[in-house]
Each structure stands twice: as structure tokens, then as C-alpha cells.
XYZ file of C-alpha atoms in Angstrom:
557
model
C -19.474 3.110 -34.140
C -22.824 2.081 -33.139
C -24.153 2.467 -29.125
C -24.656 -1.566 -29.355
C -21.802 -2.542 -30.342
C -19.744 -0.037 -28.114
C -21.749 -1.889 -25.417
C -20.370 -5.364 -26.986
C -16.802 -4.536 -27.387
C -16.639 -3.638 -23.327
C -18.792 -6.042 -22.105
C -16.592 -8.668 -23.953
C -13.422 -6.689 -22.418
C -14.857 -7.050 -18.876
C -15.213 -10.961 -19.196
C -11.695 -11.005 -20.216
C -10.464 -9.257 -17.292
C -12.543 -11.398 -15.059
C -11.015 -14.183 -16.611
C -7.462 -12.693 -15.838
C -8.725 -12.653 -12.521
C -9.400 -16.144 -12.256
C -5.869 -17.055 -13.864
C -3.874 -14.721 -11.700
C -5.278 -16.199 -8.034
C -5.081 -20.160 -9.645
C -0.947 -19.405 -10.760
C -0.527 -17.776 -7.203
C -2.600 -20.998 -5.407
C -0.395 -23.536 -7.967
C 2.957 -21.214 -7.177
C 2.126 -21.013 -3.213
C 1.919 -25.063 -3.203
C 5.351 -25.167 -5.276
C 3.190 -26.765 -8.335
C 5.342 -24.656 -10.631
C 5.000 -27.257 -13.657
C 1.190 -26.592 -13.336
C 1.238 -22.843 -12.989
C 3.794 -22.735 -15.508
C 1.112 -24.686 -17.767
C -2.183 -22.308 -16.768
C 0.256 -19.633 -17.345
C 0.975 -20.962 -21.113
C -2.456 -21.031 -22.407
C -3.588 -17.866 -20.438
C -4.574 -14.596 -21.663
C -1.422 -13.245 -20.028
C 0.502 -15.061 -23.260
C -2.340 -14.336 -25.829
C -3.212 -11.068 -24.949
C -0.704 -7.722 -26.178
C -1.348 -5.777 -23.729
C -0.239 -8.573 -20.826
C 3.198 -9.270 -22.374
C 5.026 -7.781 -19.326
C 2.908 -9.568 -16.969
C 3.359 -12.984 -18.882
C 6.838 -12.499 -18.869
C 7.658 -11.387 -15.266
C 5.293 -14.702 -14.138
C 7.607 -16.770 -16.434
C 10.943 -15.530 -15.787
C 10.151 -16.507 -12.204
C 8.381 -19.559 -12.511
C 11.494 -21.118 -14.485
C 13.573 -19.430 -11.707
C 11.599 -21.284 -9.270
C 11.977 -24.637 -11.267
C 15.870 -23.736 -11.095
C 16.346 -23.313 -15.240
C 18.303 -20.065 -14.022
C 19.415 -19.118 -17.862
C 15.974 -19.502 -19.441
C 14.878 -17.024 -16.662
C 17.627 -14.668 -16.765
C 16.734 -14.504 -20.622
C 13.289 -14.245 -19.887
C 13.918 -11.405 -17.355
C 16.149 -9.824 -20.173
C 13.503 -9.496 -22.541
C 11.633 -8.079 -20.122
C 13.209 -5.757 -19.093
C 13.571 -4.693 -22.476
C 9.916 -4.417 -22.585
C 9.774 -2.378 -20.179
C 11.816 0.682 -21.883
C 9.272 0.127 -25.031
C 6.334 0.309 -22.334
C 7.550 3.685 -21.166
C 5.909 6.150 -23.250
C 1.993 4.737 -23.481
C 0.341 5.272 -27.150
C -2.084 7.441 -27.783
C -4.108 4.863 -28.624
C -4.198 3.662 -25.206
C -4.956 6.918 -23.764
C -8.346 7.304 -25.721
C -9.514 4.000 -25.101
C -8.617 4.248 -21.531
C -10.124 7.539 -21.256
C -13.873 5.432 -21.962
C -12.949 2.170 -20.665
C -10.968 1.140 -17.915
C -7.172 0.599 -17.403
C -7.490 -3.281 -17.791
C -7.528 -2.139 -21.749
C -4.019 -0.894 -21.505
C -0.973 -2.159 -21.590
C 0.555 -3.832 -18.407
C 3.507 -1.506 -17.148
C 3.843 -2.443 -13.792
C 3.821 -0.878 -10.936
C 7.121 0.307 -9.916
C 8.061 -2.677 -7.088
C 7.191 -4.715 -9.948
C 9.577 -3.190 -12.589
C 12.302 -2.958 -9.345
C 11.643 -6.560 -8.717
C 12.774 -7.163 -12.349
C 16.356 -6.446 -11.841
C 16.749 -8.023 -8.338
C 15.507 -11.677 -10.523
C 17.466 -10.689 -13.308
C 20.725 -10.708 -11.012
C 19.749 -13.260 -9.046
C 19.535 -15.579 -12.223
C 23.150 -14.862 -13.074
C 24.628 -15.094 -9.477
C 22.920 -18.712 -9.250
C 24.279 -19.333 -12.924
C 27.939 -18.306 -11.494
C 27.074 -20.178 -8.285
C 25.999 -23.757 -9.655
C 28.876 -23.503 -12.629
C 26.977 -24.886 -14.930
C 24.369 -23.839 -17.255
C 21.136 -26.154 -18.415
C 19.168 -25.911 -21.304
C 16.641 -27.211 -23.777
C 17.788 -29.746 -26.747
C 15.802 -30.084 -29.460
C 13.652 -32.890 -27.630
C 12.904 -30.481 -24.814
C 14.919 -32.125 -22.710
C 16.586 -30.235 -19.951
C 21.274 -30.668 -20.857
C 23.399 -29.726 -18.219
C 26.571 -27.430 -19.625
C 29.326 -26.961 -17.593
C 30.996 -24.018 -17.400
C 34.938 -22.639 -17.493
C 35.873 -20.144 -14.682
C 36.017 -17.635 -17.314
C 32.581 -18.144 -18.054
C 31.552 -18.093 -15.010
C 33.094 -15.241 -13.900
C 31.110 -13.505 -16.872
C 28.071 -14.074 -15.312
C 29.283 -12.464 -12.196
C 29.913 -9.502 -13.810
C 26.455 -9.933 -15.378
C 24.770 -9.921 -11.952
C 26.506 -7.346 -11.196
C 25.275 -4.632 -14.205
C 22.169 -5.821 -13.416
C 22.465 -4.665 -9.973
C 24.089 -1.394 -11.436
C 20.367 -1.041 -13.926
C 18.461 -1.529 -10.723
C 20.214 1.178 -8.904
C 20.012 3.899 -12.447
C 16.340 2.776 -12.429
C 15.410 4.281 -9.304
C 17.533 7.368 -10.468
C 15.564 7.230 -13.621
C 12.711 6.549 -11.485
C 13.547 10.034 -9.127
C 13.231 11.949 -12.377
C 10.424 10.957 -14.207
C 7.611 13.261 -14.201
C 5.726 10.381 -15.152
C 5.180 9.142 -12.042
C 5.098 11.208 -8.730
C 6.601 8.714 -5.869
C 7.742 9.448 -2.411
C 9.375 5.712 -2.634
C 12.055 6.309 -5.156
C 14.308 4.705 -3.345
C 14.336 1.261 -2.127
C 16.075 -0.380 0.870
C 16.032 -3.501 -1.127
C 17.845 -2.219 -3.957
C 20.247 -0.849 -1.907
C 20.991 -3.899 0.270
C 20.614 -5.910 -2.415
C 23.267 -4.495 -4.829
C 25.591 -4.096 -2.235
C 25.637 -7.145 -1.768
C 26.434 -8.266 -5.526
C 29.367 -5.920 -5.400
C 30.555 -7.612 -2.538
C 30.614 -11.187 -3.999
C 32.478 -9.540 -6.779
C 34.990 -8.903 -4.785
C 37.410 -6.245 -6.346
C 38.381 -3.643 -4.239
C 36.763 -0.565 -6.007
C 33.431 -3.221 -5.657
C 34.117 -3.517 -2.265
C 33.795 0.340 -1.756
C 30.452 0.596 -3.983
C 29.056 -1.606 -1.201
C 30.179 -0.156 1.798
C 28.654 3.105 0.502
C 25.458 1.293 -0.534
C 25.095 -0.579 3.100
C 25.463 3.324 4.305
C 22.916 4.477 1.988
C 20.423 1.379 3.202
C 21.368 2.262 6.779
C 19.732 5.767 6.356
C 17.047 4.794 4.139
C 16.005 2.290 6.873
C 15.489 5.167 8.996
C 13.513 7.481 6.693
C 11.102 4.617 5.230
C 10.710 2.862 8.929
C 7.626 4.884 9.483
C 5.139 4.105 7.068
C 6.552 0.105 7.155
C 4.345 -2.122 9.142
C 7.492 -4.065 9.630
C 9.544 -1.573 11.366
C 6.527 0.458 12.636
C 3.984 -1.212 14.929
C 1.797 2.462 14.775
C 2.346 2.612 11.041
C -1.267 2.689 9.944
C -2.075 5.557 12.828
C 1.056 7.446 11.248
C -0.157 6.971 7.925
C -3.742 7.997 8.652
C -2.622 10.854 11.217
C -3.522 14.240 10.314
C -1.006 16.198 12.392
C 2.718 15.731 11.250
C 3.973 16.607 14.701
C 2.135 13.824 16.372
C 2.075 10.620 14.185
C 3.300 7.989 16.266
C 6.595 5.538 15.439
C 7.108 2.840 17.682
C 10.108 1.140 16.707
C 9.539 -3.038 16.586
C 12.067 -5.661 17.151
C 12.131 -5.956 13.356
C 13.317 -3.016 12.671
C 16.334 -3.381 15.316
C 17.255 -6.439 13.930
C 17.566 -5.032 10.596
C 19.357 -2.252 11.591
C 21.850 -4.153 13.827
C 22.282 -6.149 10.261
C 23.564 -3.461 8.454
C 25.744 -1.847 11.090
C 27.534 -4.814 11.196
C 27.783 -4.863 7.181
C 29.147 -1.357 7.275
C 31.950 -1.738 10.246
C 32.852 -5.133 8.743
C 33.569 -3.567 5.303
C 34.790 -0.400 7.058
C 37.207 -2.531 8.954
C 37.975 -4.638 5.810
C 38.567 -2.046 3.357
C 38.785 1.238 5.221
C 40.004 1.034 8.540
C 40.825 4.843 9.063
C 36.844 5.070 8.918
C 36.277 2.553 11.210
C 36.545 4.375 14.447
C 34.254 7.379 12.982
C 31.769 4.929 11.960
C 31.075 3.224 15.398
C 31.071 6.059 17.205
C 28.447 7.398 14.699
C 26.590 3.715 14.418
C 26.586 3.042 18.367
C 26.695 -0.833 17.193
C 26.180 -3.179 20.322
C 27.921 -5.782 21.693
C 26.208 -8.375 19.667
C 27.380 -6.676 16.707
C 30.795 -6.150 17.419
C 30.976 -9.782 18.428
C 30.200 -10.775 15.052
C 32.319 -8.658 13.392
C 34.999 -10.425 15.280
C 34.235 -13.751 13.739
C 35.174 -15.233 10.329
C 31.092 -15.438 8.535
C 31.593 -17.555 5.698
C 28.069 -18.269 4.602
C 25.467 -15.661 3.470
C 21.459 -16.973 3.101
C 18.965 -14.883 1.660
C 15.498 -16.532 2.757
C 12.521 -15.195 0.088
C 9.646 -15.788 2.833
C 5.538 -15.859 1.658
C 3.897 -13.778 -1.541
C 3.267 -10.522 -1.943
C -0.316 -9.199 -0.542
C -2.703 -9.487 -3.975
C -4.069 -6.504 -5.337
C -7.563 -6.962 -5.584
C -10.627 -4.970 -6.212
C -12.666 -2.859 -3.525
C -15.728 -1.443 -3.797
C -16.368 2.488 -2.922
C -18.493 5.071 -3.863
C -18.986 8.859 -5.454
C -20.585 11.550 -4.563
C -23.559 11.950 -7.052
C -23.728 15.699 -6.443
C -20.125 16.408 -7.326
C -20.553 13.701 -10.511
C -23.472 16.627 -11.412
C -20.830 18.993 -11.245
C -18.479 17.518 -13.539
C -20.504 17.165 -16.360
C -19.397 18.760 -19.699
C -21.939 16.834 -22.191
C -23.515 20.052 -23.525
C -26.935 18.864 -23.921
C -27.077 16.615 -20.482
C -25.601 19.894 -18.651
C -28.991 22.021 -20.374
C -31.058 18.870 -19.288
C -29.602 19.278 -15.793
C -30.097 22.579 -15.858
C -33.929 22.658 -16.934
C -34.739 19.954 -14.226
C -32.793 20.848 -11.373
C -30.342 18.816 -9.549
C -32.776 18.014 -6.247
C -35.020 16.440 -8.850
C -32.269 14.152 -10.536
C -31.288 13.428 -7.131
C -34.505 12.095 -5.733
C -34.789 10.056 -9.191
C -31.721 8.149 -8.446
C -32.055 7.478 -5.016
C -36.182 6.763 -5.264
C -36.932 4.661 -8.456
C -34.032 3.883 -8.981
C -32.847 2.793 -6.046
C -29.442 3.680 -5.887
C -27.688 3.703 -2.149
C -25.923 6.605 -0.208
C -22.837 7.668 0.653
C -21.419 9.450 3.073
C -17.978 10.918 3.296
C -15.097 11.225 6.191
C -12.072 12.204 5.003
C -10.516 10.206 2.112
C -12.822 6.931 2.768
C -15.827 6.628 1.291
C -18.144 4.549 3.076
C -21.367 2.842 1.277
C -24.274 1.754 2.510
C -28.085 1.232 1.434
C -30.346 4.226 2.017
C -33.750 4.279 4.123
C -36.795 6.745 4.058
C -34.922 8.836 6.548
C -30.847 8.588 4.913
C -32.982 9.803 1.770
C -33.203 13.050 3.686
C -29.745 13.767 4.816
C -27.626 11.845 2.432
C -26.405 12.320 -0.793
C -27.040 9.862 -3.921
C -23.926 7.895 -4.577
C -22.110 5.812 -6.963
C -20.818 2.585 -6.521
C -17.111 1.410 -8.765
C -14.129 -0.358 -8.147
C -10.897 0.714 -7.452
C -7.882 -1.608 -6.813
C -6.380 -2.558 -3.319
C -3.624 -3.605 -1.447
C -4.709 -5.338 2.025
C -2.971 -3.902 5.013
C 0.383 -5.954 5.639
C 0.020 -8.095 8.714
C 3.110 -7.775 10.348
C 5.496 -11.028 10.477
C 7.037 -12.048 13.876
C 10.930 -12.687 13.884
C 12.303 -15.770 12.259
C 15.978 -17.929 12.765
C 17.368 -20.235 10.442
C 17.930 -24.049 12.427
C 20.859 -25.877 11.015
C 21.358 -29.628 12.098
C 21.902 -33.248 10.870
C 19.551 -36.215 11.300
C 21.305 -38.996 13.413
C 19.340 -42.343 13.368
C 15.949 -41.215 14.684
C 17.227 -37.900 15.907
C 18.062 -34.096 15.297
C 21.442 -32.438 16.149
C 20.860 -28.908 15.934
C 24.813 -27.505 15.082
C 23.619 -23.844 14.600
C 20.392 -21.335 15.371
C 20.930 -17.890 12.674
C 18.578 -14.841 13.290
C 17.327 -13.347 10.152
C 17.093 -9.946 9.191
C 14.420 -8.133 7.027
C 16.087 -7.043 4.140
C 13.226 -6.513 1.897
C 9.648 -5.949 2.901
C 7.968 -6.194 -0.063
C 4.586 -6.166 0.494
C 4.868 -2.787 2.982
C 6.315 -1.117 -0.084
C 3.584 -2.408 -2.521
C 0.983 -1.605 0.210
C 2.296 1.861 0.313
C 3.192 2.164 -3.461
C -0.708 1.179 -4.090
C -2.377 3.726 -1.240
C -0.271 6.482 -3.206
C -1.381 5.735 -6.357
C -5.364 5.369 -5.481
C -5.055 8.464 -3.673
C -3.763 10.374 -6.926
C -6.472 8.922 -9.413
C -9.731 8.237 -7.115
C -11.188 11.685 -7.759
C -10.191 11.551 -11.593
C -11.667 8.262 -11.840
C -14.329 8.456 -9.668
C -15.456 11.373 -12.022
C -15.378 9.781 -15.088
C -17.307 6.867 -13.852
C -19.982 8.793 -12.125
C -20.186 11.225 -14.829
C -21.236 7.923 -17.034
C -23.687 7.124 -14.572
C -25.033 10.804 -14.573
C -25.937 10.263 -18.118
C -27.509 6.779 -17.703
C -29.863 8.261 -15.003
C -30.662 10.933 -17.518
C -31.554 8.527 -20.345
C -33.365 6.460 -17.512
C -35.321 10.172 -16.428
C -36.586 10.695 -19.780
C -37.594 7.403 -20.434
C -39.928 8.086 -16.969
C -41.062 11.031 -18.023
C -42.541 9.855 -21.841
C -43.568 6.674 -20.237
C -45.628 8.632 -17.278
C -47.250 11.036 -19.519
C -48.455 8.033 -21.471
C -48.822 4.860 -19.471
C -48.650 6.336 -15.958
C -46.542 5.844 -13.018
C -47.443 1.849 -13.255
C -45.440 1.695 -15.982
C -43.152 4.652 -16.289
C -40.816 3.319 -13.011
C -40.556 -0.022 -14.076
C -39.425 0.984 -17.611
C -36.822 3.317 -16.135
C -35.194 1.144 -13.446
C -34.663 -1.704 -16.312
C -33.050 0.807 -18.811
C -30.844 2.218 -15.759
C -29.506 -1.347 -14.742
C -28.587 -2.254 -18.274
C -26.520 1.003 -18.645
C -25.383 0.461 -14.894
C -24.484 -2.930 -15.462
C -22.184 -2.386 -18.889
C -20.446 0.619 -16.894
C -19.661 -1.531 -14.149
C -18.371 -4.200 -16.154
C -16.053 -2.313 -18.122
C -14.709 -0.055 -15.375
C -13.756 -2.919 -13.040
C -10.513 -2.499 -11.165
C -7.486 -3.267 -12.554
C -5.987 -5.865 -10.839
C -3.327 -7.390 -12.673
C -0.088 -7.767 -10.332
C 3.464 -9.904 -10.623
C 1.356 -12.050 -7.773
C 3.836 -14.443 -7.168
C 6.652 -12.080 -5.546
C 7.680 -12.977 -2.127
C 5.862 -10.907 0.876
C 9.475 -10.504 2.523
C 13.289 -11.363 2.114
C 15.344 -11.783 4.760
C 18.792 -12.697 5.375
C 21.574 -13.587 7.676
C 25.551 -14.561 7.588
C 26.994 -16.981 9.497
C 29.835 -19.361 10.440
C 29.087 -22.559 9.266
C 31.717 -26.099 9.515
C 32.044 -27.852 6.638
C 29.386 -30.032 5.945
C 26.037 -30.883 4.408
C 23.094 -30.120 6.653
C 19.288 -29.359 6.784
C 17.886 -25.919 7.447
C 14.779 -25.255 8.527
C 13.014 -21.689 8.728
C 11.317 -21.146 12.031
C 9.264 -18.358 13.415
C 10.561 -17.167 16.747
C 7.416 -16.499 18.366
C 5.830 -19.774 17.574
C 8.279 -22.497 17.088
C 5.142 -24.970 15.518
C 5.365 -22.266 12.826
C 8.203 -23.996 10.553
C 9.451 -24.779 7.199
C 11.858 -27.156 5.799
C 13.892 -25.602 3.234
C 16.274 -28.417 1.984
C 19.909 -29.183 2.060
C 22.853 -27.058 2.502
C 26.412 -27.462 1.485
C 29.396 -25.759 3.408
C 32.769 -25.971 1.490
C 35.981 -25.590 3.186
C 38.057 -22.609 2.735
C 34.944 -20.946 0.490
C 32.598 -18.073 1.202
C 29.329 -19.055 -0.344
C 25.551 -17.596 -1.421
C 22.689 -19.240 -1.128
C 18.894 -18.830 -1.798
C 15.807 -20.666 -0.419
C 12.394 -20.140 -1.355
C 8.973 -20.679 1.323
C 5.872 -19.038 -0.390
């Protein structure tokens, strides 16, 4: 395979991923708006359907889009085949591996990252619970018209149970997940998850359920304590304990957040406890120390749970950062460039890249690499470095507390009947935040190598070219000549080892819920934030049946 055409193939890869770019932030913008009919279209004729390699991607983006649009069985099928996409994804080819051992990871298959593939399950019950929820089933006829099906108990209890092995994959893929030597987490295990599926065992209902959960809201209740730290949610130092070098000292200051959320799942586990086990009861608050306010509600009859999916998911995007050009010397095994390297010395090639051609420095403090231009005097002290992209995760901005408003509209006024505090259940974006920082931490020296070692060998094409055209034009001509061949080669490695940002963009930021006691009725809710009560959100109607304990979901992205 010729040079030029290698050159080609990548440079048309890069435009592709830019393009994927492009289509990724317009779904999110169309999603974030609730224009699902339009991101649903962009998504249709987008390389995410077109493209191989973005089948997982395309597919997650659907099966939530149609959730969002409320055509809960196309989405549970779509989340389905997904997640039977997923198992096929596990081992990559070896294919892939070559190519993305020259190109970057944008030319391999879309796996997911592992909130992603979680995320999966928790739609793919969802979809079934609202199925057994609603009664009634809707789907396409051969007009593409939407038919609404209802459904016999039976049926419906079938997609309870549904929902409920669902819930039952999510928990045996984190097991899976603990035991893959695949991939090396610290976050194989997921509060969500856990307070997630316990709840789906719950609605079930049957007493061995019943016990499932109760164990599962103990599990969560520990978890929450272990994985508080390094959440911005729970943790208003999280960042300093992330960054801290000394174990003993890294700071964890509790926020109101997390209290909430652990006051939430106290009361789930007495409640339970008191329901199903009552000679555990007594050890359980004495170990819990629950307070008043949760022993008050324990004492009530809650006959509504709402699960609130609040904002989207910080994007992934690409940062800039640099290498060390030094250490990209080093690493190179080319045979003949290591002789060359040899022969003219490493000072020399230095001074090349940082004088005609013009290439910045870098300095380095800890694990951040910071990049800036050099001057006559940086040229001195600094080291050459190399400028690539490696994909990030913006720092979660912490949320403040929210309550659900419940009231009726009376001529020209509200009647507020009842104010619900929420609890965090699932803070999504901390755990992608975190997820991402681990994984750039394991390959930025890998990759940083291979893309600095490709620019090591571009600045040696770019040297020899100086020194043939010095010995026969002169300086005049011989920098000129070498700064234009360098950019070329810099450019095409640049393009093809952009960051790889694909990401299931259109996950909420954080889910939060709450049970309550509700009177019969059809109401309003509202989601308001408790710091700033300008800071609201309608969220639409809400039924209350007599005599019925009831689920419901609301979406504000």
C-alpha cells in the first residue's frame, strides 16, 4: 500500500469522525429541546446508522429516542438488540487491533464505555416496566402508523417479569464486569444498579423479590459510602481528594446531597425490614441511626414512587495536551530512524523541532501536561513537545437539591397539595467523569507514544530534507522546504489521531427519586431547585389511583 494513499484512507477517516462530531452535539441540542422527531431524523441518515463500526452507538441513541417519544416496545426491542451487540462486541478483531495500532480508536468499533453498556439494562427495564405500567402496547401498521394494543393482565404481568431479568443482566454484568481482565475498573459496582434493581424487585412484589431488594438497598447503602468520595455529588472536596497525593489526608466533606440520599435508603431498608423481616428491624436501626424524619416516614402509607431523570450527561469531548519529545526519542524502534538518531544526536533533533520548525514546549507537573508556545529563552530550559488529542470528561458541576411541587390550577391560581424532596439515586455524570479520568490515565503514555513516535519520524524526514536542501540551495531555501514537508506529515497525523469522542450523549446527568403519599387525583408536578426556586420545570400531569401503588417517570434534559 502506497505512502499516498495511506495518507488518503486516514485523512478521509478523520473527516468522518469530525462529521460524527457534528452529528453527536446537533442529536444532543435536538434531544435537550425535546425535538426527538428531529434528532430521531439526523440520527437516521447519520453515519452512526451507515457506518459498522457505530452500530452500538446508533442503537443505544435510538432505543432512547423512541423511549423518549413513549413507543416503549420499539425501544425495549431496540435495547434488546443491543444488548445483544454488545456480547458480539466483546472480544475486538484482530483486524481492529492493527488498524488501531496506526490510526486512532475512532476506526474501531464502538463498545462503550462501561456506564454506557450499564445504562443499557437500566432502559431496557425501564421499557418493560412502562409497557406493564400503561397496559397497552403500540406499534407500527403497515402505513407507519402508530396502533394502540391493549394488553391482558397476563401479558402484562410478562413484562414485569421482563423488567425484572433485565434488572437481574444488569446486576451479572457488573459481576461479569468485576472479572474481566479486559478492563481494569475500580467502579465495578454501581449505586445505580443497585438502587435501581431493587427497586424492580420490589414492584414485583413476591416475597422472595421482596428480600432480593432489601439486600440490594443494603448493598447501595454501603456502596454510597465507599463511592461518596470521588462523587462531586456527595463530596464537595472531591476533586482535592482525587488529585491528593497523600491517602491519609484527602479531604471528604460530606454535602447535603449525600445525606439526603442516604436518609433515602435507610428508610428503604427499615421499611422493607419492617415489612418483610421484622426480627431484623431492631438490629438494623440501631446499626442505620435513621432520624426522626425517617422514621416518620416509615410510619406513613407512601403510595407513589417518581423517578425524576434530571439534565444530560457531561459530553466527552476532545482536549488538547502534549508529549514529551525527548521520551518520544526514546521510544523509537524504527531501526533505521533509531541509527539516524543515533548519528545526529538527540540535542540536534531537538533544536530542529523547536527552531525551524517551530514546534512549542512542554512542561510537565505531575500527570498534567501543560502546553504552551516557546520563546528564545523556554528554548533553553524546555523540552520540545508534541501536541494530540485525548478525550475528556468536564468536571461535574455539582447540582443543588431539588423537590417535586404537586398542585392543581384553580381559575387563575395554584394550590400547591404536596412539596416531595428528591433523592440522588444515580449520578451519572460523576461516574462517567470518573470512569473517563481512569481510562485516560491508563492509555495517555501508550498513546502519547505512538503519536509522538509518528511525529519523531516526520521531523526526521523533515531533517533530511534540510540537510540536502542546505548543502544545495542554502539555508534560504533548506528551512522553508522542511517546515512545509513537516506540516503536511503533522497535519495527516493529527487528523487521524483525533480523540475519540463518540458517547451515548443523550443520557441524563442525574436521576433522582422520591416516594410519597399522594390523594387521589390528577395533578401537575413541577421540578424545582431548592436553592433557587426561579430554577423550575414543568413536568406534566400525574394520575393518583385509589387503593394502587404506582411508578412513574418524568424526563427534564
Amino acid at each position: 500500500m502506497s505512502y499516498l494513499f495511506k495518507l488518503t484512507l486516514f485523512l478521509f477517516l478523520a473527516a468522518c469522525s469530525l462529521q460524527s462530531r457534528k452529528d453527536q452535539a446537533q442529536i444532543r441540542e435536538y434531544f435537550k429541546l425535546n425535538e426527538t422527531d428531529k434528532a430521531f431524523a439526523l440520527l437516521e441518515k447519520s453515519e452512526f446508522k451507515t457506518e459498522e463500526k457505530n452500530k452500538l452507538l446508533y442503537l443505544l441513541n435510538k432505543g432512547r429516542i423512541l423511549y423518549a417519544k413513549e413507543e416503549f416496545k420499539s425501544a425495549a426491542d431496540v435495547f434488546v438488540e443491543a444488548s445483544e451487540l454488545v456480547d458480539k462486541l466483546y472480544t475486538k478483531s484482530v483486524r481492529e487491533a492493527l488498524l488501531t495500532s496506526i490510526a486512532s480508536n475512532n476506526n474501531e468499533s464502538f463498545y462503550g464505555s462501561p456506564y454506557e453498556r450499564s445504562l443499557l439494562f437500566y432502559y431496557q427495564a425501564l421499557s418493560f416496566l412502562k409497557i406493564y405500567e400503561n397496559g397497552f402496547i403500540q406499534s407500527k401498521d403497515e402505513k407507519n402508523k402508530l396502533t394502540r394494543v391493549e394488553l391482558t393482565s397476563q401479558e402484562r404481568k410478562r413484562y414485569l417479569f421482563r423488567a425484572r431479568a433485565s434488572a437481574v443482566a444488569w446486576d451479572t454484568f457488573y459481576k461479569e464486569l468485576q472479572r474481566s481482565s479486559r478492563e481494569s475498573t475500580k467502579f465495578d459496582h454501581d449505586l445505580f444498579a443497585k438502587m435501581m434493581g431493587a427497586k424492580i424487585h420490589e414492584l414485583v412484589g413476591e416475597r422472595q423479590d421482596q428480600q432480593i431488594a432489601l439486600q440490594l438497598y443494603q448493598d447501595a447503602y454501603e456502596l454510597l459510602e465507599k463511592s461518596a468520595p470521588v462523587f462531586f455529588s456527595f463530596n464537595t472536596q472531591a476533586m482535592e481528594f482525587l488529585t491528593g497525593e497523600n491517602e491519609k489526608e484527602k479531604p471528604v466533606v460530606k454535602s447535603e446531597q449525600y445525606q439526603k440520599t442516604k436518609d433515602y435508603i435507610a428508610y428503604k431498608i427499615l421499611s422493607l425490614a419492617k415489612k418483610r423481616q421484622r426480627w431484623k428491624f431492631s438490629k438494623l436501626k440501631k446499626k442505620l441511626k435513621p432520624s426522626k424524619a425517617v422514621l416518620d416516614k416509615i410510619a406513613q402509607k407512601n403510595n407513589t414512587t417518581i423517578l425524576i431523570e434530571s439534565g444530560l450527561i457531561a459530553p466527552l469531548k476532545a482536549e488538547s495536551v502534549s508529549y514529551n519529545l525527548r521520551s518520544a526519542i526514546e521510544n523509537v524502534d524504527n531501526p533505521a530512524a533509531a541509527t539516524f538518531i543515533a548519528a545526529v544526536g538527540v540535542p540536534v533533533l531537538t533544536y530542529f523541532a523547536m527552531g525551524p520548525l517551530g514546534l512549542g514546549a512542554v512542561k510537565t507537573r505531575g500527570d498534567q501536561k501543560i502546553y504552551f508556545r516557546h520563546s528564545a529563552g523556554e528554548a533553553m530550559t524546555a523540552e520540545a513537545g508534541i501536541e494530540f488529542e485525548i478525550p475528556i470528561i468536564e468536571r461535574p458541576v455539582p447540582t443543588s437539591l431539588k423537590e417535586l411541587v404537586v398542585y392543581n390550577v384553580e381559575g387563575e391560581s395554584e394550590k400547591v397539595v404536596k412539596k416531595i424532596d428528591l433523592s440522588m439515586i444515580g449520578p451519572i455524570s460523576d461516574l462517567a467523569f470518573n470512569l473517563n479520568r481512569e481510562r485516560v490515565k491508563a492509555s495517555f503514555s501508550k498513546r502519547g507514544a505512538r503519536i509522538a513516535v509518528k511525529h519523531v519520524l516526520a521531523i526526521i524526514s523533515a531533517f533530511k530534507t534540510y540537510q540536502i536542501m542546505k548543502e544545495k540551495h542554502g539555508e534560504t531555501f533548506a528551512r522553508p522546504a522542511a517546515f512545509a514537508q513537516y506540516l503536511v506529515l503533522a497535519k495527516a497525523i493529527r487528523e487521524t489521531e483525533r480523540a475519540d469522542t463518540r458517547q451515548w450523549g443523550i443520557l441524563p446527568s442525574e436521576v433522582l427519586m422520591a416516594e410519597a403519599d399522594i390523594p387521589p387525583g390528577t395533578y401537575k408536578l413541577r421540578l424545582v431547585d431548592k436553592a433557587d426556586s426561579k430554577i423550575k420545570r414543568e413536568l406534566g400531569n400525574i394520575t393518583i389511583q385509589a387503593e394502587r401503588e404506582a411508578f412513574f417517570t418524568y424526563s427534564a434534559p
